[in-house]
Coordinates of C-alpha atoms and ligand atoms in Angstrom, one line a residue:
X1 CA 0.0 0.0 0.0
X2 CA 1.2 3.3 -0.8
X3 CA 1.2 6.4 2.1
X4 CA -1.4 7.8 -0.5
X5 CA -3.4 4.9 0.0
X6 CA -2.8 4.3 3.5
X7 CA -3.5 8.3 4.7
X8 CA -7.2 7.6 2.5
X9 CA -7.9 4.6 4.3
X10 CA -6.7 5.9 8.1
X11 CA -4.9 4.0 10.3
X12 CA -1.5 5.2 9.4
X13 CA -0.3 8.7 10.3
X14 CA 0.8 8.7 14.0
X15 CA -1.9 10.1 16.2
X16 CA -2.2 13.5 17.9
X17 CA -2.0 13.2 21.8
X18 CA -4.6 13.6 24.0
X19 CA -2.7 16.4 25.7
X20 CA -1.4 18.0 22.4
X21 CA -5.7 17.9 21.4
X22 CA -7.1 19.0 25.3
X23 CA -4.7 22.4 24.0
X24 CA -6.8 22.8 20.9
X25 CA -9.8 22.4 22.4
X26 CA -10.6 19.0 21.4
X27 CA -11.0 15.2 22.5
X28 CA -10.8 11.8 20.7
X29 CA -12.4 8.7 21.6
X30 CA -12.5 5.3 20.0
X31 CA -15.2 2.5 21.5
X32 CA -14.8 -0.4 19.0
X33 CA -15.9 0.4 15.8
X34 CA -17.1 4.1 16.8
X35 CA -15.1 7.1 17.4
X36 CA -16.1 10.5 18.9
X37 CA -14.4 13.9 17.9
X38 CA -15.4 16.4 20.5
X39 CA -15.3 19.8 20.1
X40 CA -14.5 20.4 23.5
X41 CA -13.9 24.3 24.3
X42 CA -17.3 25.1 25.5
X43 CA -16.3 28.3 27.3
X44 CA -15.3 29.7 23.7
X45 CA -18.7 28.3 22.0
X46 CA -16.3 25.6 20.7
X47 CA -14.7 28.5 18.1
X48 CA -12.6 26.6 15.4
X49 CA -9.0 27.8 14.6
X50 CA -6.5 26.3 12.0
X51 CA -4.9 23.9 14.5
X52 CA -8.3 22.8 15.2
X53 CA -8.3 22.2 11.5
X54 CA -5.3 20.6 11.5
X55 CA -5.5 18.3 14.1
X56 CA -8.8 17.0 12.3
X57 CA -7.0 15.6 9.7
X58 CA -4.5 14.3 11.4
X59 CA -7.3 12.4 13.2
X60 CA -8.6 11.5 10.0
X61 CA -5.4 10.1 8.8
X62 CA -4.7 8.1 12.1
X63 CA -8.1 6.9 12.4
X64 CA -8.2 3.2 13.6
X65 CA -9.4 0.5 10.9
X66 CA -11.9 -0.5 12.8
X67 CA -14.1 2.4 13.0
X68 CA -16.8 2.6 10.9
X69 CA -19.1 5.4 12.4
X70 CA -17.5 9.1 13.3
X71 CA -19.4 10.9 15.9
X72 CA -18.6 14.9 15.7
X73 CA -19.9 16.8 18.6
X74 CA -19.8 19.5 20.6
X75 CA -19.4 20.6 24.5
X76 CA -21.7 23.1 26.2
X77 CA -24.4 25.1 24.7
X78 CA -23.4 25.6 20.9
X79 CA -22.1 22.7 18.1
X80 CA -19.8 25.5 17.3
X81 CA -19.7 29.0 17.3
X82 CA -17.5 29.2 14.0
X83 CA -13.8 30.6 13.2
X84 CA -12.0 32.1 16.5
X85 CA -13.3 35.7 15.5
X86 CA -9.4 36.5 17.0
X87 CA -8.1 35.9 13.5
X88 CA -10.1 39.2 12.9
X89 CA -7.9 41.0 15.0
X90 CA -4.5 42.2 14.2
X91 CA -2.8 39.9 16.7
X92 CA -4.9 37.2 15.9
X93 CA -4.5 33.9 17.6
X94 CA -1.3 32.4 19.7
X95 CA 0.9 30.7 17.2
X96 CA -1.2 31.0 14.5
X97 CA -1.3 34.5 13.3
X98 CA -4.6 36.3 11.8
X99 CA -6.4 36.8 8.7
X100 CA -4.1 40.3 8.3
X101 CA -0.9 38.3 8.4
X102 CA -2.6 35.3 5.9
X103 CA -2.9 37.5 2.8
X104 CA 0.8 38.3 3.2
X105 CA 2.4 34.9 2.9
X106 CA 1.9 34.9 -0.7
X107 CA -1.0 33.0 -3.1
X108 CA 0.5 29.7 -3.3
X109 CA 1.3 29.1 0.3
X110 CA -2.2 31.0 1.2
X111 CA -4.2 28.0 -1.0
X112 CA -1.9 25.5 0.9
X113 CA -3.2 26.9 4.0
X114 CA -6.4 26.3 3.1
X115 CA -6.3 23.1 1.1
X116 CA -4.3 21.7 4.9
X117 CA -7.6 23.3 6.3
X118 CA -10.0 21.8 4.0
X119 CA -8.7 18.6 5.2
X120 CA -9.7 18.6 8.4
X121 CA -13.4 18.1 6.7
X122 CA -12.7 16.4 3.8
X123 CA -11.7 13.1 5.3
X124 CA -15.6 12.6 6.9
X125 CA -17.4 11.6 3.5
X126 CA -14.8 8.7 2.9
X127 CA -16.7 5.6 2.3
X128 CA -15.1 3.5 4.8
X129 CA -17.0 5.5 7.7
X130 CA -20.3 7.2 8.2
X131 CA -19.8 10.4 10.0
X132 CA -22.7 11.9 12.2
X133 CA -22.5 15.3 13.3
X134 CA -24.5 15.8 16.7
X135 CA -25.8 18.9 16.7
X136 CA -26.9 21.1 19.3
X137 CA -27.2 25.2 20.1
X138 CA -25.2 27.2 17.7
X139 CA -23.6 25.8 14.5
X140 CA -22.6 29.4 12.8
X141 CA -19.7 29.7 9.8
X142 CA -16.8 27.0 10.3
X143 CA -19.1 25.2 12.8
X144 CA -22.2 25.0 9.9
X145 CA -19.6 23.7 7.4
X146 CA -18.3 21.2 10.0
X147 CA -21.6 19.8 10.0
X148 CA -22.0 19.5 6.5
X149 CA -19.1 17.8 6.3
X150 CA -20.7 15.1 7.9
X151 CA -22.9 12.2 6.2
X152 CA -25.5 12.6 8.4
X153 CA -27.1 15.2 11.4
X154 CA -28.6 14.6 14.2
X155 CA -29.9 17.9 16.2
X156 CA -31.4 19.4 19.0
X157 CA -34.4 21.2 19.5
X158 CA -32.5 24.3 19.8
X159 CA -30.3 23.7 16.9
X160 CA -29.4 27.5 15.3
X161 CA -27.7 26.6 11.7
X162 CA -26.0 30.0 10.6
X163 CA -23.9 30.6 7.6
X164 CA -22.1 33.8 8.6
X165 CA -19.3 34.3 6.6
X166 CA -20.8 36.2 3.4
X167 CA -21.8 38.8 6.4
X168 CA -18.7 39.0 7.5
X169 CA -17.1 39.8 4.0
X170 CA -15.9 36.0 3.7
X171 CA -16.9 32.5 1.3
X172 CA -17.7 29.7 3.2
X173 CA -14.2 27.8 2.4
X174 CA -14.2 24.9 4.7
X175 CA -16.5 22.3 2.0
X176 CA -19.6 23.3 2.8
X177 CA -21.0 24.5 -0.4
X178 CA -21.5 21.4 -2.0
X179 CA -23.6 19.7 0.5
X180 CA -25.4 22.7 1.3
X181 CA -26.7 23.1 -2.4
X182 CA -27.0 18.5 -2.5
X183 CA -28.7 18.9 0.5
X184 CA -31.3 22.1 -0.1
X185 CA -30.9 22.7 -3.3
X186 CA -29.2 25.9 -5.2
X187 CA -32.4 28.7 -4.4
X188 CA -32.3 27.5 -0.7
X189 CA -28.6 27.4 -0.4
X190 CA -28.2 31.1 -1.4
X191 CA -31.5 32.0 0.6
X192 CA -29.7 30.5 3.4
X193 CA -25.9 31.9 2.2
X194 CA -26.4 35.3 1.4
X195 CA -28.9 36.3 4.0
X196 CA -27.1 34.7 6.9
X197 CA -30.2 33.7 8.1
X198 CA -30.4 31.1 11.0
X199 CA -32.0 27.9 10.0
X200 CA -34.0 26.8 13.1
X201 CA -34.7 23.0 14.1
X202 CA -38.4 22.6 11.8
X203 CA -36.8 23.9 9.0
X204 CA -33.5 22.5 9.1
X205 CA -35.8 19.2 9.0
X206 CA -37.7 20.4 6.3
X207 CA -35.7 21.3 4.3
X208 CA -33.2 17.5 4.7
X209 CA -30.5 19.3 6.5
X210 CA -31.2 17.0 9.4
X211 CA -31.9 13.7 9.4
X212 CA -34.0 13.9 12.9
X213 CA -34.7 16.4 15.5
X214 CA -34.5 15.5 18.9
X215 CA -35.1 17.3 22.5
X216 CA -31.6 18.4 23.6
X217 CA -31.0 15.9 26.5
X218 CA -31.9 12.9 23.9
X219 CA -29.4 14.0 21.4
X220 CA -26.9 11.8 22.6
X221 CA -28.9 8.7 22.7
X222 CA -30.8 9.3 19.4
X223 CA -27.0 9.4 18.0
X224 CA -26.1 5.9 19.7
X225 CA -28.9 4.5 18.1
X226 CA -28.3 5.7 14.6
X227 CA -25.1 4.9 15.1
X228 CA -25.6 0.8 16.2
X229 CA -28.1 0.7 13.2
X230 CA -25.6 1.8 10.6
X231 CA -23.2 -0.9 12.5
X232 CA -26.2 -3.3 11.9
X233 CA -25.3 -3.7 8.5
X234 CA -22.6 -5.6 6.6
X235 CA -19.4 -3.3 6.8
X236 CA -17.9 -4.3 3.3
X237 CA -21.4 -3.9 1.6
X238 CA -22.1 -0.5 3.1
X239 CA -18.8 1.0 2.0
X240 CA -19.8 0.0 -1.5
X241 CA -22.8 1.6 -1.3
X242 CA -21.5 4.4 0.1
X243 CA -19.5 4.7 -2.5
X244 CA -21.7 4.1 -5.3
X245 CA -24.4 6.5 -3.3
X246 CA -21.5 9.0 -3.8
X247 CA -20.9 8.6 -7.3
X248 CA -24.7 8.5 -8.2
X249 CA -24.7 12.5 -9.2
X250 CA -22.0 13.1 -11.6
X251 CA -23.0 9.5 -13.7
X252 CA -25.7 8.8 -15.8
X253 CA -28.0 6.4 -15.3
X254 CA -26.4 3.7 -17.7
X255 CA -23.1 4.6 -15.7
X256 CA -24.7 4.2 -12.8
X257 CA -26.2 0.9 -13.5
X258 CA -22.4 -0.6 -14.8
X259 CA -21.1 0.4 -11.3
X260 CA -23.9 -1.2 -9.3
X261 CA -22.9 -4.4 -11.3
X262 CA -19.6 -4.2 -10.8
X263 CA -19.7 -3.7 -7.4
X264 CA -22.5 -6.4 -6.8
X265 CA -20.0 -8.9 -8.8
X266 CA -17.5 -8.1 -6.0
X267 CA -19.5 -8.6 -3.3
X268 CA -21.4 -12.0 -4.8
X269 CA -17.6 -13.0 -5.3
X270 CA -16.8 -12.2 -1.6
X271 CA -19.7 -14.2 0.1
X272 CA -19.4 -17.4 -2.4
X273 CA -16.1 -17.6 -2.8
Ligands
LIG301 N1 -14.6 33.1 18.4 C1 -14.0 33.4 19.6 N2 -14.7 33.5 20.8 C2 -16.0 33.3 20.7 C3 -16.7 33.0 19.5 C4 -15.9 32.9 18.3 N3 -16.4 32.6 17.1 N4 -18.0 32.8 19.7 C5 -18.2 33.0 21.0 N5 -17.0 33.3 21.6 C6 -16.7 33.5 23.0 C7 -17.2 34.9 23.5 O1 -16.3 35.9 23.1 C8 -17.4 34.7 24.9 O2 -16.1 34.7 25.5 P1 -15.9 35.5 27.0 O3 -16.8 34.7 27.9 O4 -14.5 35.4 27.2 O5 -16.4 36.9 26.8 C9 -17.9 33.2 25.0 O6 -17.4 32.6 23.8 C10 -19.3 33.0 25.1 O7 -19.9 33.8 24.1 P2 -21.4 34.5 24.3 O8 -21.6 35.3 23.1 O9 -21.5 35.1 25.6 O10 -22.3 33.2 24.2 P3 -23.8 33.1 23.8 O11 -24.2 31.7 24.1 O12 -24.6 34.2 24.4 O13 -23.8 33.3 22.2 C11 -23.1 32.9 19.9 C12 -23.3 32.3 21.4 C13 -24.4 33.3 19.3 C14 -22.5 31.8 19.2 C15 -22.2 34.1 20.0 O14 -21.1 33.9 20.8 C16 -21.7 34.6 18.6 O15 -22.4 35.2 17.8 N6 -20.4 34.3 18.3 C17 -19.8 34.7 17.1 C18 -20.2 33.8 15.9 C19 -19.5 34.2 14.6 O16 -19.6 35.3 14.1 N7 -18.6 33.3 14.1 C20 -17.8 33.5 12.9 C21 -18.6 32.8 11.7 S1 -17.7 32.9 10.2 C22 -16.7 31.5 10.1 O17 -16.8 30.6 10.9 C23 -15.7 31.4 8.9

């Protein structure tokens, strides 16, 4: 296998310490085949800076084999109350400067910067894993986009789904466009975009940005149990139909219908050998 290969499947890159993520403002938990990320700096509304970033695709990179369902959640009242509104300021944040001193690093290091970023996101849709993004309170900018990043949401009651950035002169950069307009559809996405509207609980269900809606103190069992019926399944069959799922937008039909066959001939293969 190559690294290439190894980093998209996980269970490679050496993992981030539990100290090294209590510092970012974040904790990782594996329990057989599920693991946790917790956003986990309540007192700040969970606020996401680029170490947050990066340490999310380093977890990504060094997730066990094993896992098959990604829980992302957050501590305290909000999901996530979006970028650390510090890198507005000209000192931005400790050790990892500010918007002000991004734009002066230069155009090819500032798209690496935010390609590393993007990572931190990317990894959830991989087919190997269903990600679920438990939602509760506050889920503005960064925090919106983490939960699009995920397969699947799960909120509270109170959930308040915000996309802030075109308000705040910005793009929302961290993935979040495409589900968005997969999700809602283009005329909803820029209702939603370039209003900066919050989305309450009734519509987010509405309109399929969540998959349920639950009273805040059952958000952590409703995601338990979404999480042992995806693990009800057969694991090698789901990531193929994950993947073809995945793939069932940009083909056509006839496309489509090859790669259902091919992947059915694999799996016939595997279960009568
Ligand atoms: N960055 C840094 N600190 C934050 C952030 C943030 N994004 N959001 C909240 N905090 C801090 C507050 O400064 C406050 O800190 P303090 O106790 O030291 O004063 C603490 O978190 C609690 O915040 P409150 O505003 O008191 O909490 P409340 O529950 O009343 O409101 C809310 C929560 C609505 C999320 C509010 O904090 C807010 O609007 N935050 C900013 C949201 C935002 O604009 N994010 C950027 C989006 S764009 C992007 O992500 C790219």
């Amino acid at each position: 296998m190559t690294e290439a290969q190894a980093r998209q499947r996980g269970g490679y890159a050496e993992e981030v310490s539990a100290e090294r993520l209590a510092e970012i403002g974040l904790r990782f938990e594996v329990d057989g085949d599920i693991a946790t990320i917790t956003l986990d700096r309540p007192d700040k509304r969970n606020a996401q800076t680029f170490a947050t970033w990066s340490a999310l695709a380093r977890i990504g990179e060094s997730l066990p084999e094993q896992v098959r369902v990604v829980v992302v959640k957050g501590e305290g009242p909000s999901f996530s109350a979006g970028i650390d509104l510090r890198m507005f300021t000209s000192e931005g944040v400790p050790g990892q400067g500010s918007f002000s001193s991004a734009v002066k690093i230069g155009d090819a290091e500032f798209e690496q910067r935010i390609r590393q970023a993007q990572a931190g996101f990317l990894w959830l849709r991989r087919p190997e894993i269903v990600s679920i993004a438990a939602v509760q309170g506050h889920a503005i900018g960064a925090g919106f986009q983490l939960a699009l990043a995920c397969d699947l949401r799960i909120v509270a009651d109170d959930v308040a789904f915000c996309m802030k950035e075109p308000a705040l002169g910005l793009v929302p950069d961290l993935t979040g466009t495409k589900p968005l307009v997969e999700l809602v559809g283009l005329a909803k996405a820029i209702d939603i975009c370039l209003t900066a509207r919050t989305v309450h609980a009734d519509e987010a269900m509405r309109i399929g940005l969540a998959e349920k809606v639950v009273a805040g103190g059952d958000l952590t069992q409703a995601v338990q149990e979404k999480a042992a019926e995806l693990l009800s399944t057969n694991r090698d069959a789901a990531v193929a139909t994950k993947r073809l799922l995945q793939g069932a937008r940009s083909r056509t039909l006839e496309e489509q219908s090859v790669a259902e066959g091919l992947e059915q001939a694999t799996r016939l293969k595997a279960l009568f050998p």
